[in-house]
Coordinates of C-alpha atoms in Angstrom, one line a residue:
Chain A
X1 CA 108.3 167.9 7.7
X2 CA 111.1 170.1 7.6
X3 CA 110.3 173.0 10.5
X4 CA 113.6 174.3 9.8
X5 CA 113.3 175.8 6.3
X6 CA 112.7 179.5 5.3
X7 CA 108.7 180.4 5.9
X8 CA 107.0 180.7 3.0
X9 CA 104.4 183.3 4.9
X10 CA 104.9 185.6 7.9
X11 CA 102.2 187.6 9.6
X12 CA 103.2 190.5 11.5
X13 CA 101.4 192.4 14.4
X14 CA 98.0 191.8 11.5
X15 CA 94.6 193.2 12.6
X16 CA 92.0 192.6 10.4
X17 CA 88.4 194.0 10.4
X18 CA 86.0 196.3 8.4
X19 CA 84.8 199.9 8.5
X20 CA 88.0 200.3 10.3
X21 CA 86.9 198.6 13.0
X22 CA 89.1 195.8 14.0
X23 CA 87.7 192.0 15.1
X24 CA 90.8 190.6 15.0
X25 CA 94.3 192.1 16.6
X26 CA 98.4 191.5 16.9
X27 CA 98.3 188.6 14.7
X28 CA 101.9 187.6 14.2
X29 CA 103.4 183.8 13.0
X30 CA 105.4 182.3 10.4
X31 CA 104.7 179.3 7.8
X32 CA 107.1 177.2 7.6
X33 CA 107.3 175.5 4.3
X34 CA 105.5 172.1 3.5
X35 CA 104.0 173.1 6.9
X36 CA 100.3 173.2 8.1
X37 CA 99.1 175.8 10.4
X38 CA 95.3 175.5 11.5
X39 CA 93.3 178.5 12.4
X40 CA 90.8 177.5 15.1
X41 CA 88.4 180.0 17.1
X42 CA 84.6 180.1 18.0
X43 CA 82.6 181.6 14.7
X44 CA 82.9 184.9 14.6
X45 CA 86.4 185.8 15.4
X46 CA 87.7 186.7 12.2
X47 CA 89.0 183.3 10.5
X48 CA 88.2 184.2 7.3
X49 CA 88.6 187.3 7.2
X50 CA 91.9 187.0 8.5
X51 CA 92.7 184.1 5.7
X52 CA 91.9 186.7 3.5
X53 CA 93.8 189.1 4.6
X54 CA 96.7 187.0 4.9
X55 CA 96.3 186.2 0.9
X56 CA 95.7 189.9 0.0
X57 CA 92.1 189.6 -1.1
X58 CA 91.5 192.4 1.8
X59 CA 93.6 195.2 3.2
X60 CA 95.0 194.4 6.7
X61 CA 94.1 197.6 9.4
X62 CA 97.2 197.4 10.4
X63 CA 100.6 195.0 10.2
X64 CA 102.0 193.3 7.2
X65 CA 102.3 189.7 5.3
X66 CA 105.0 189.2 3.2
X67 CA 104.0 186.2 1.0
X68 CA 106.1 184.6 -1.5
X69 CA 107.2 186.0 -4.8
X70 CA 105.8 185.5 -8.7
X71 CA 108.7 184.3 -9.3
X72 CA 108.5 181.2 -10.7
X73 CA 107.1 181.0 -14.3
X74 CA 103.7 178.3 -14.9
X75 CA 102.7 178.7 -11.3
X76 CA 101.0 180.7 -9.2
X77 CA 102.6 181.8 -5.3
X78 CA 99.6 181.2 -3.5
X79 CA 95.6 179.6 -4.0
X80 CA 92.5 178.9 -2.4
X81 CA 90.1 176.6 -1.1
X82 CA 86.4 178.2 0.1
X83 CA 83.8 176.9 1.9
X84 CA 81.5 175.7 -0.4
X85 CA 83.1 174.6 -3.6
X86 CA 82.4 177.9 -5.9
X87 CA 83.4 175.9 -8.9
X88 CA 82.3 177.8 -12.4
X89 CA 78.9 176.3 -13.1
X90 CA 79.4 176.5 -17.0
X91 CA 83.0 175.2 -17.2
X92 CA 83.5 171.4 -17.2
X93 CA 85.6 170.0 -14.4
X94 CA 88.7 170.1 -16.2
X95 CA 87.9 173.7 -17.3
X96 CA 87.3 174.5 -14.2
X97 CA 90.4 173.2 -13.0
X98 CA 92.3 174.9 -15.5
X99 CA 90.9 178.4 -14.2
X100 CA 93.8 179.2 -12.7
X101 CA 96.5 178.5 -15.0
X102 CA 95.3 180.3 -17.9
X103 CA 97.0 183.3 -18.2
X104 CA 100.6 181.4 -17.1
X105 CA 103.0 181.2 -19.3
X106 CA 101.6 177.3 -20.6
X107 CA 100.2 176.4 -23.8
X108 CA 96.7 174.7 -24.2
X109 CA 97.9 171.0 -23.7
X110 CA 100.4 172.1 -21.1
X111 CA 97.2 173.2 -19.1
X112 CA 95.1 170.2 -20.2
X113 CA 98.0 167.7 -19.0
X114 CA 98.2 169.5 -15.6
X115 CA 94.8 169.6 -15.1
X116 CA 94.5 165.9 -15.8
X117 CA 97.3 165.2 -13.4
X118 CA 95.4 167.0 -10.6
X119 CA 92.4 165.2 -11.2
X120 CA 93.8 162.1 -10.9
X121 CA 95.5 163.5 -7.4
X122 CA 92.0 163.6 -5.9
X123 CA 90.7 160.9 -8.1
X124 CA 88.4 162.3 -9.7
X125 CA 90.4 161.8 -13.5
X126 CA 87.0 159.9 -14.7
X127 CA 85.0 162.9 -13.9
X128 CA 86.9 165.7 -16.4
X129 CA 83.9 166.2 -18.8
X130 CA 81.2 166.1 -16.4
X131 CA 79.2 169.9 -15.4
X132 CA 79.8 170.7 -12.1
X133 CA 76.2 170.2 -10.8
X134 CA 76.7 166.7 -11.7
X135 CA 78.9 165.7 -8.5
X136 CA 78.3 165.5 -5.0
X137 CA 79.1 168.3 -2.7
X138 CA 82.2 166.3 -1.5
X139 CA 83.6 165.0 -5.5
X140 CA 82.7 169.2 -6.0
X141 CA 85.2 170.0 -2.8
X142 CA 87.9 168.0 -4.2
X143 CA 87.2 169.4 -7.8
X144 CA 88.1 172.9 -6.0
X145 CA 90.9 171.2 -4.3
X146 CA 92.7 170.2 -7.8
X147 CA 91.9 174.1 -9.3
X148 CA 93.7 175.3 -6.0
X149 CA 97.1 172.7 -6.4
X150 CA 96.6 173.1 -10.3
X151 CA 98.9 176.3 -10.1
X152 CA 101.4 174.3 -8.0
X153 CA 101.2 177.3 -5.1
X154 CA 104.2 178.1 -2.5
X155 CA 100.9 178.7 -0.2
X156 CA 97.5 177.2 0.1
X157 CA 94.6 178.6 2.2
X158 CA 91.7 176.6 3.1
X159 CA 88.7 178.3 4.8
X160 CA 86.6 175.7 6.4
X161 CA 86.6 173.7 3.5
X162 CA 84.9 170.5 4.8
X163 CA 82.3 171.8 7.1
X164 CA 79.3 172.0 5.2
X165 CA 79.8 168.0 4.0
X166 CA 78.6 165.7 5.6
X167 CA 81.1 163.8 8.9
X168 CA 81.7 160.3 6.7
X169 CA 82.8 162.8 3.6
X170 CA 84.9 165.0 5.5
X171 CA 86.6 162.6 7.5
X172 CA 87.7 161.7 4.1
X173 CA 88.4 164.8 2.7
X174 CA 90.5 164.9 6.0
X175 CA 92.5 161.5 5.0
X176 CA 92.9 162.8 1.2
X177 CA 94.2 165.8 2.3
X178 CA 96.8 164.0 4.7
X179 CA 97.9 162.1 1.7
X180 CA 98.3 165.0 -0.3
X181 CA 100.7 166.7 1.8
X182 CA 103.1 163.8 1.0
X183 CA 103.1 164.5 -3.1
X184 CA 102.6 168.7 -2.8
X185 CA 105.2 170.7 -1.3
X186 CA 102.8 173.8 -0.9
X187 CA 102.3 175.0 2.7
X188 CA 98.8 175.4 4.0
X189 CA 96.6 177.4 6.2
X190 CA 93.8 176.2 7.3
X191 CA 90.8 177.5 8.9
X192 CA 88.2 175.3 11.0
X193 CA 86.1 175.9 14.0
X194 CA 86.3 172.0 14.7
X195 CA 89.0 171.6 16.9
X196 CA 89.2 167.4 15.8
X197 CA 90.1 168.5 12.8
X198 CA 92.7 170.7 13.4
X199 CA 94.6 168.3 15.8
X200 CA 94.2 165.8 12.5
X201 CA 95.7 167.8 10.1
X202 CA 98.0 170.4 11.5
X203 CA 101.9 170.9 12.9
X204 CA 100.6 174.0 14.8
X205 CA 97.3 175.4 16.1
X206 CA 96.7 179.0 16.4
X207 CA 93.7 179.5 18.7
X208 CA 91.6 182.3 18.9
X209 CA 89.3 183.7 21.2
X210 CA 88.1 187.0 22.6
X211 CA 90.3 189.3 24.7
X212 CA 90.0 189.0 28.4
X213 CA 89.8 192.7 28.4
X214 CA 87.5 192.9 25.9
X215 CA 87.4 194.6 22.3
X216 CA 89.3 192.6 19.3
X217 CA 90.0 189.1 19.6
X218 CA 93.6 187.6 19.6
X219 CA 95.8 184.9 19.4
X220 CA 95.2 183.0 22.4
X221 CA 97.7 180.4 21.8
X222 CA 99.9 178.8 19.4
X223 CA 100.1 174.7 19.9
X224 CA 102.6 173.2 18.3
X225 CA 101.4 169.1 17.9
X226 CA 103.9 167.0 17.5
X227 CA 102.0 163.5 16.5
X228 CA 103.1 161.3 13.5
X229 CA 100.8 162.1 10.5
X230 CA 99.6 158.6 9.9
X231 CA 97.0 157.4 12.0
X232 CA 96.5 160.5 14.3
X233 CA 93.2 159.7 15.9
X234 CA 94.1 156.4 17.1
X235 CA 97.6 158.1 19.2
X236 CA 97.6 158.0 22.5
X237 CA 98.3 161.8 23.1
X238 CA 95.1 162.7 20.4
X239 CA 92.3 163.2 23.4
X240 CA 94.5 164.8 25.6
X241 CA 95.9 167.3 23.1
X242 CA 92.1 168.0 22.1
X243 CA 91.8 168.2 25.6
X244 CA 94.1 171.1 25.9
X245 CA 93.0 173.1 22.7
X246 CA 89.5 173.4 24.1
X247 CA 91.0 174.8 27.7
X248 CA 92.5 177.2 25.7
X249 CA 89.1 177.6 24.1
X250 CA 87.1 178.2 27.1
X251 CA 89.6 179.8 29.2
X252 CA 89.1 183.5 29.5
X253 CA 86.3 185.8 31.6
X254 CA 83.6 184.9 29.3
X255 CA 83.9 181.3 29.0
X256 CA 85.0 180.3 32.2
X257 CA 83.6 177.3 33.9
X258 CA 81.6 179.0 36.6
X259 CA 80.0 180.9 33.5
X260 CA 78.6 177.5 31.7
X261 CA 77.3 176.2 34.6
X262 CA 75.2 179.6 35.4
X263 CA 73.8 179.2 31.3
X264 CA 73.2 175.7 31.8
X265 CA 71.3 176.6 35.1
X266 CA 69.6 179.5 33.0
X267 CA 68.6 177.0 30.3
X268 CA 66.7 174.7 32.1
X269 CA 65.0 176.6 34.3
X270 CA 63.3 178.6 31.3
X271 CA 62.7 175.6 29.5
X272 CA 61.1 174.0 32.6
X273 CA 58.8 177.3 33.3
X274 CA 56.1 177.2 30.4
X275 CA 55.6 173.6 31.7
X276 CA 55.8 173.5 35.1
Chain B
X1 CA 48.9 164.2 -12.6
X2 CA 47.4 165.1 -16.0
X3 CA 50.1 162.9 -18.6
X4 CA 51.7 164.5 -21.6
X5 CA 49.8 163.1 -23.9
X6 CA 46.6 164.2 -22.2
X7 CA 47.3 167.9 -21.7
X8 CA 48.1 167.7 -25.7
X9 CA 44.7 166.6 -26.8
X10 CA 42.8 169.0 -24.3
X11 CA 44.7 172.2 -25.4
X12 CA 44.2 170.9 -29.1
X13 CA 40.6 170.3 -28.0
X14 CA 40.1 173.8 -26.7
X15 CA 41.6 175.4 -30.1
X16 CA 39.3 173.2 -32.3
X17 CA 36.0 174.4 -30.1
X18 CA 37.0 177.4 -30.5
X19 CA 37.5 177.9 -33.9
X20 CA 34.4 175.6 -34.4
X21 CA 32.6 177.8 -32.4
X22 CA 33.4 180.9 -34.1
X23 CA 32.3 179.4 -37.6
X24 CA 29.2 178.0 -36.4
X25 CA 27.7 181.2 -34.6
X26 CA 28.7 183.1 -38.1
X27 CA 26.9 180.1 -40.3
X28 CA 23.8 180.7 -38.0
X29 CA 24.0 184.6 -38.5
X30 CA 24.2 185.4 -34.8
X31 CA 27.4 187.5 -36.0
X32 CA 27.1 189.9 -38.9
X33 CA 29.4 188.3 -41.4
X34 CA 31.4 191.6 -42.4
X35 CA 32.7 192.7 -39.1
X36 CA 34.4 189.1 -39.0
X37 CA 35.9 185.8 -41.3
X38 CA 34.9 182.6 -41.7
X39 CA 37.7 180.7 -40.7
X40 CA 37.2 178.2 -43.2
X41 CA 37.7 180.8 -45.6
X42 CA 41.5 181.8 -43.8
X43 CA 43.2 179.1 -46.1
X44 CA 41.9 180.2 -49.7
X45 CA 43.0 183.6 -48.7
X46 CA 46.4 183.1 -47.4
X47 CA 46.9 180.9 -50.8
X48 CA 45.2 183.6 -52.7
X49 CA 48.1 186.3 -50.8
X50 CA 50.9 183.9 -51.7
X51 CA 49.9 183.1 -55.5
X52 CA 49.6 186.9 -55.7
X53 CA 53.2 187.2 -54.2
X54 CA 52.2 189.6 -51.8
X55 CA 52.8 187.7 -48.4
X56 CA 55.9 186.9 -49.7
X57 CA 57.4 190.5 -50.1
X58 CA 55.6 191.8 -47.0
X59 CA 57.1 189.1 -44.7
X60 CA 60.3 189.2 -46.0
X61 CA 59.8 193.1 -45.7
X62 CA 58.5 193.0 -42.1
X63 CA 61.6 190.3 -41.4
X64 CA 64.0 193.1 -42.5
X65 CA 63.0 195.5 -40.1
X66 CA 62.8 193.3 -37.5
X67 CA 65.8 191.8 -37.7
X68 CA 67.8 194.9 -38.3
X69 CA 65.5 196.7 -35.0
X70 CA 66.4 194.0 -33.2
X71 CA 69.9 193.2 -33.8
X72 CA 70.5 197.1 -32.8
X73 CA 68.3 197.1 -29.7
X74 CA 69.5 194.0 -28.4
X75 CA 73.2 194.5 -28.8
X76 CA 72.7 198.5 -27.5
X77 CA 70.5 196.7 -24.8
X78 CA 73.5 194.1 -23.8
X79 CA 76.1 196.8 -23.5
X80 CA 74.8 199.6 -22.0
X81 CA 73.0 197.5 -19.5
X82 CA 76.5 195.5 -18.7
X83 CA 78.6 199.1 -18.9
X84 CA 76.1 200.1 -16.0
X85 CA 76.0 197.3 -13.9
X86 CA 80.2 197.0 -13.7
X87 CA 81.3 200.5 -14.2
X88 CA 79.5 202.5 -10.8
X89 CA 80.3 206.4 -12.6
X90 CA 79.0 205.5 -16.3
X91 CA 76.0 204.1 -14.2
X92 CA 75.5 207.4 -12.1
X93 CA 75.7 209.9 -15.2
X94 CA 73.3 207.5 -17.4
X95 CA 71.0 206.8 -14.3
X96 CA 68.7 209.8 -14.6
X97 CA 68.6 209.6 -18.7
X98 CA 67.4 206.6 -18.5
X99 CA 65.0 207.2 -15.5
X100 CA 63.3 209.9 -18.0
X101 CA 63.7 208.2 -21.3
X102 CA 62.1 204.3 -20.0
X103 CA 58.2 205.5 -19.8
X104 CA 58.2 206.6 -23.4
X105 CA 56.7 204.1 -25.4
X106 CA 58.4 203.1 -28.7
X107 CA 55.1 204.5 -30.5
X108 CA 55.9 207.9 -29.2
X109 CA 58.8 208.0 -31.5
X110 CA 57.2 207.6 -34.3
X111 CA 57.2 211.6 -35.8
X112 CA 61.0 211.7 -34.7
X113 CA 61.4 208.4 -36.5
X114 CA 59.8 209.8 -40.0
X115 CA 61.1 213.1 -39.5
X116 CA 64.4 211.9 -39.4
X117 CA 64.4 208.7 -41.4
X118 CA 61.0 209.2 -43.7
X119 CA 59.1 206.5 -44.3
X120 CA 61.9 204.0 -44.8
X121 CA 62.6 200.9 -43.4
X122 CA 65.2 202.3 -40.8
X123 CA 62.2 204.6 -39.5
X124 CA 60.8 201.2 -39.0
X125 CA 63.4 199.4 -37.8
X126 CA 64.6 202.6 -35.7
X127 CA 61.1 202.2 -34.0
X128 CA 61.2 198.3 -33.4
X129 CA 64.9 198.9 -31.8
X130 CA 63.9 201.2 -28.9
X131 CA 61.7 198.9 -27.3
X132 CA 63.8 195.6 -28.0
X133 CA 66.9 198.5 -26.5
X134 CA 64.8 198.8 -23.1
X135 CA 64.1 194.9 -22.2
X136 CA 67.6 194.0 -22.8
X137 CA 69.0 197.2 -21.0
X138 CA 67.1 196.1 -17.6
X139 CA 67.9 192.4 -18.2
X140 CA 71.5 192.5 -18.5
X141 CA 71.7 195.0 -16.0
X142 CA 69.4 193.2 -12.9
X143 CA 72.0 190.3 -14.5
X144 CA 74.9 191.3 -14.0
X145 CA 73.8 193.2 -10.6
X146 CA 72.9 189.9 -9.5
X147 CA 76.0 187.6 -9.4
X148 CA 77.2 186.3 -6.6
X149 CA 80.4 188.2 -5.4
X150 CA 82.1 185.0 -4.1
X151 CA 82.7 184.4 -8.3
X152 CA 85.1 187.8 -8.0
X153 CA 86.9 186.3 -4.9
X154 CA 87.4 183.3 -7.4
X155 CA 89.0 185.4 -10.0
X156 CA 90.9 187.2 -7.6
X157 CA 92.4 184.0 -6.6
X158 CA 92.8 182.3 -9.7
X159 CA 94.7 185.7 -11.2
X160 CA 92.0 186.1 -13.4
X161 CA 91.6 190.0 -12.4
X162 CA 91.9 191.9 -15.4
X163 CA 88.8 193.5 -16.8
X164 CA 88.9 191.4 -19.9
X165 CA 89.6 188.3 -18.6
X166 CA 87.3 189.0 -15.9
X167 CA 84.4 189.4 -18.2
X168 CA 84.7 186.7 -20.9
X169 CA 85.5 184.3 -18.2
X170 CA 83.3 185.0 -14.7
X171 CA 80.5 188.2 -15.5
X172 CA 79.1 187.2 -19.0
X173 CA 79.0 183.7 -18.5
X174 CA 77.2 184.0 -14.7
X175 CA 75.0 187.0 -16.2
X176 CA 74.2 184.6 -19.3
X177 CA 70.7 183.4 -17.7
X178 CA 69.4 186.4 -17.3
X179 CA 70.6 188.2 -20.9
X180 CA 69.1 185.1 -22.4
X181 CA 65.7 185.5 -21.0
X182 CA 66.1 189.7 -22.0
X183 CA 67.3 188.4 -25.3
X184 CA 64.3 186.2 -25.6
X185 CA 61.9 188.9 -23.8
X186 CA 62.6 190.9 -26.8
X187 CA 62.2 189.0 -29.6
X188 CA 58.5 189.2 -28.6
X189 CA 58.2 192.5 -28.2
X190 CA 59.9 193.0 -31.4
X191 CA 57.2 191.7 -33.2
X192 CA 54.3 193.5 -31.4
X193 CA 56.4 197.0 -33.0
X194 CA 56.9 195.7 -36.4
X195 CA 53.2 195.9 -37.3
X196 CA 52.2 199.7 -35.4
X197 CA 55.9 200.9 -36.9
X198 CA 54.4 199.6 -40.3
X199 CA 50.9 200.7 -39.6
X200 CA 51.7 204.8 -41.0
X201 CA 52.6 203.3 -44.9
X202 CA 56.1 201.7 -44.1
X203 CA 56.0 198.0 -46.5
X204 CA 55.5 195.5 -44.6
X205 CA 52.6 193.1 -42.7
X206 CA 51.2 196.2 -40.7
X207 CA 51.0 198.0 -43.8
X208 CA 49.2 195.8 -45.7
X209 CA 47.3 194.7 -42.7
X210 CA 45.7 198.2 -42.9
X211 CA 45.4 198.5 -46.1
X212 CA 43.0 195.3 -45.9
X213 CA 41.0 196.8 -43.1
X214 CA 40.0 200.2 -45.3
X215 CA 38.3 197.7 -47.5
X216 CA 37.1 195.7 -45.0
X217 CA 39.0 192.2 -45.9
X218 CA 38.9 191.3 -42.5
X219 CA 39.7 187.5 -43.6
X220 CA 43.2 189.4 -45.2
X221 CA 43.6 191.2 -41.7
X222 CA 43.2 187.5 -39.8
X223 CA 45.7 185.8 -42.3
X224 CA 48.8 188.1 -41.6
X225 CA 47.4 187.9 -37.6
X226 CA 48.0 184.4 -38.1
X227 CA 51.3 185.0 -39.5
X228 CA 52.8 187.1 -37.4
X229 CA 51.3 184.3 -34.7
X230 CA 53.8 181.6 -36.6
X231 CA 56.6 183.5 -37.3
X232 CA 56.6 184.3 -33.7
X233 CA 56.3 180.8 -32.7
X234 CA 59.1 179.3 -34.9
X235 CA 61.8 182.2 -34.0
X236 CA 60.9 181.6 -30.5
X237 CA 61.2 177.6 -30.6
X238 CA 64.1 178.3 -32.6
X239 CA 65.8 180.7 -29.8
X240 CA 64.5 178.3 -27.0
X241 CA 66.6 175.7 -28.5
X242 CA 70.1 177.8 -28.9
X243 CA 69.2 179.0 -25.5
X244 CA 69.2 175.5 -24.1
X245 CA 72.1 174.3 -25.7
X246 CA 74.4 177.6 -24.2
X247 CA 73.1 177.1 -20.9
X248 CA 73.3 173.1 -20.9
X249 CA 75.4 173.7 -17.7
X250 CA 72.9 174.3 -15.8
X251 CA 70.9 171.9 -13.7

């Protein structure tokens, strides 16, 4: 991957929140393109609604994101992936995939020859006149994958798209998605709480976590991994990277050490009470 | 588990006992005979009706007036009831109006409807629209109410944003369940108006319906019951089938 090249995305000094109440502070990277940048944090801290502040479907409180340009003509700058599928119930899957480029400058077989081609990406080409309800949570994940790379984006943000399949489908999803990255040049963000999966996937983790301080979370830490692609899990420097991603986790006044050991004290003894 | 073929022959059971029933306790006189039909008799009067050429002009007259009432209800329904559910400031100055104009049965509108129409067939069909107007109103508006909102974060994302685009392609297609089942709601109540809206001299079933009951031809009143009973049945089965076929997506 080229970590040289001009980001595609940058976040500056972002809080994100509701009611104008922030949950998420001084949020600041850049994407660089073809690159993937996981979003890890406990549940809670504002992934998603940072992802979507980061794509524009919410006002940031405060900061900017510039994201790239409508510039080029057929495609769209940036797409999505949600958590559970949300394909359109009464479109086929090739409909369904086509969502996104209707309204682009292509004609009708322009769109159905894109679609196609997309479909065959995830392998699902055999499935393109089949109802959505008709395929398995993981064949409906990779439908919604296709819909998002249909409009060839500059930018693609995932939000915890494999974490309500099941671990033999999502490790998968997680191998489909590595291939991917070789035949799309789109750069990705992608959410998780699953810290496995972000050392899998990613060229950088941004961790967050609650502020020593208090108030807002923030960005704990940014981990750059620098582990070949292929084969990740079996590298020798996988644990201990994982390793250090979860001290970055747990680090911090309210998760320290001393602190787990007092709960896990706490827990047993008022389990052990009604029956002792 | 009761099989298919079971549940048939006990429901058809329980109609054939009944009408049984009802001719035996009138052949052994514990009914008086004028107050109500032989059913055996039902056939040679509906034949009688039809050689005469009377059920024919009073069903297709009836069919008019339904099909006009509930062409306007439903599409007035459909609109209003979508306008309201997407757009929050039409929905606030409508809210009250509506609030105060729901309770009042269609029946109730009957002097307006010959004082302003006569007694024509668009007093009739005027009539059979406000009730057919109300179910599809509250249908298509609990509908559309009702979709998830994760189908606009879609759109957003897919550049489908626009209002028009929006509609055609994510709200009417996610309300479509529940405007169907309005749509179908009120093709029942529609028939329950045509006869009252008929009842003060409009041509028409409930019109001749009454006239049959001044001269006490209560087998005349039962064979038009019975028709209104199968006319409903076939548009319904008829409906149910289109309605199946749009909504084949689902599960």
């Amino acid at each position: 991957m080229n970590h040289h090249a001009q980001p595609v995305l940058r976040a500056h000094g972002l809080a994100v929140g509701f009611d104008n109440q922030s949950v998420l502070t001084d949020v600041t990277f850049d994407l660089p393109a073809q690159s993937l940048i996981a979003v890890v944090g406990p549940s809670g801290v504002g992934k998603s609604t940072l992802l979507r502040a980061l794509a524009g479907l919410l006002p940031p409180l405060a900061g900017t994101v510039d994201r790239p340009p409508d510039s080029d003509p057929g495609t769209r700058p940036w797409s999505m992936v949600f958590q559970s599928p949300r394909l359109l119930p009464w479109r086929r899957v090739r409909t369904n995939v086509e969502l996104g480029l209707e309204g682009l400058a292509l004609s009708r077989e322009e769109r159905r020859q894109r679609a196609e081609r997309y479909l065959e990406q995830v392998a699902l080409a055999d499935y393109a006149d089949r109802w959505p309800h008709s395929l398995s949570g993981g064949q409906q994940q990779r439908v919604g994958l296709a819909r998002a790379l249909a409009v060839q984006p500059k930018v693609l943000f995932m939000d915890e798209p494999f974490s309500a399949l099941d671990a033999i489908t999502r490790r998968r999803l997680q191998q489909a998605l590595v291939d991917l990255r070789r035949q799309t040049p789109a750069a990705i963000v992608f959410v998780t709480h699953d810290i496995e999966e972000a050392a899998v996937l990613s060229d950088r983790i941004i961790v967050l976590g609650d502020h020593p301080q208090g108030g807002p979370a923030h960005v704990r830490a940014q981990q750059a991994v620098e582990l070949p692609l292929e084969a990740r899990r079996d590298h020798s420097g996988f644990r201990p990277l994982i390793q250090e991603i979860e001290a970055l986790i747990r680090t911090g006044p309210r998760a320290s050490t001393a602190y787990s050991e007092h709960q896990a004290n706490d827990t047993a003894g008022r389990f052990s009470r009604p029956y002792g | 588990m009761m099989t298919r073929r079971r549940r048939l022959l006990a429901s058809l059971t329980g109609l054939v006992g009944f009408l049984a029933l009802w001719e035996l306790t009138l052949r052994a006189g514990l009914l008086p005979g004028a107050l109500v039909p032989l059913p055996s008799a039902i056939p040679a009067v509906l034949v009688a009706e039809i050689n005469d050429g009377i059920w024919q002009t009073m069903v297709f007259s009836s069919f008019q007036h339904y099909g006009i009432g509930l062409l306007i209800g439903s599409s007035l329904g459909i609109l209003v009831g979508v306008c309201a559910a997407l757009l929050p400031t039409f929905n606030a100055l409508h809210a009250w109006l509506a609030r105060l104009l729901r309770p009042i049965p269609p029946l109730a509108w009957i002097p307006f409807a010959i004082i302003w129409f006569g007694i024509t067939p668009t007093a009739a069909a005027f009539i059979i629209s406000i009730g057919v107007f109300w179910i599809n109103y509250f249908a298509s508006y609990s509908a559309v109410e009702a979709i998830d909102p994760g189908y606009d974060e879609v759109a957003a994302a897919f550049g489908q944003v626009r209002l028009f685009p929006r509609l055609f392609k994510i709200t009417l297609p996610a309300a479509a369940p529940g405007i169907l089942g309005g749509l179908r709601a009120g093709l029942g109540q529609g028939w329950m108006t045509v006869v009252a809206a008929e009842l003060f001299g409009i041509t028409g079933i409930g019109q001749r319906m009454m006239e049959a009951s001044s001269l006490l031809a209560t087998d005349v009143v039962v064979v038009y019951m019975l028709t209104i009973a199968g006319l409903y049945a076939l548009i319904d089965a008829l409906f149910v089938s289109i309605q199946r076929y749009l909504l084949r997506w689902q599960p």
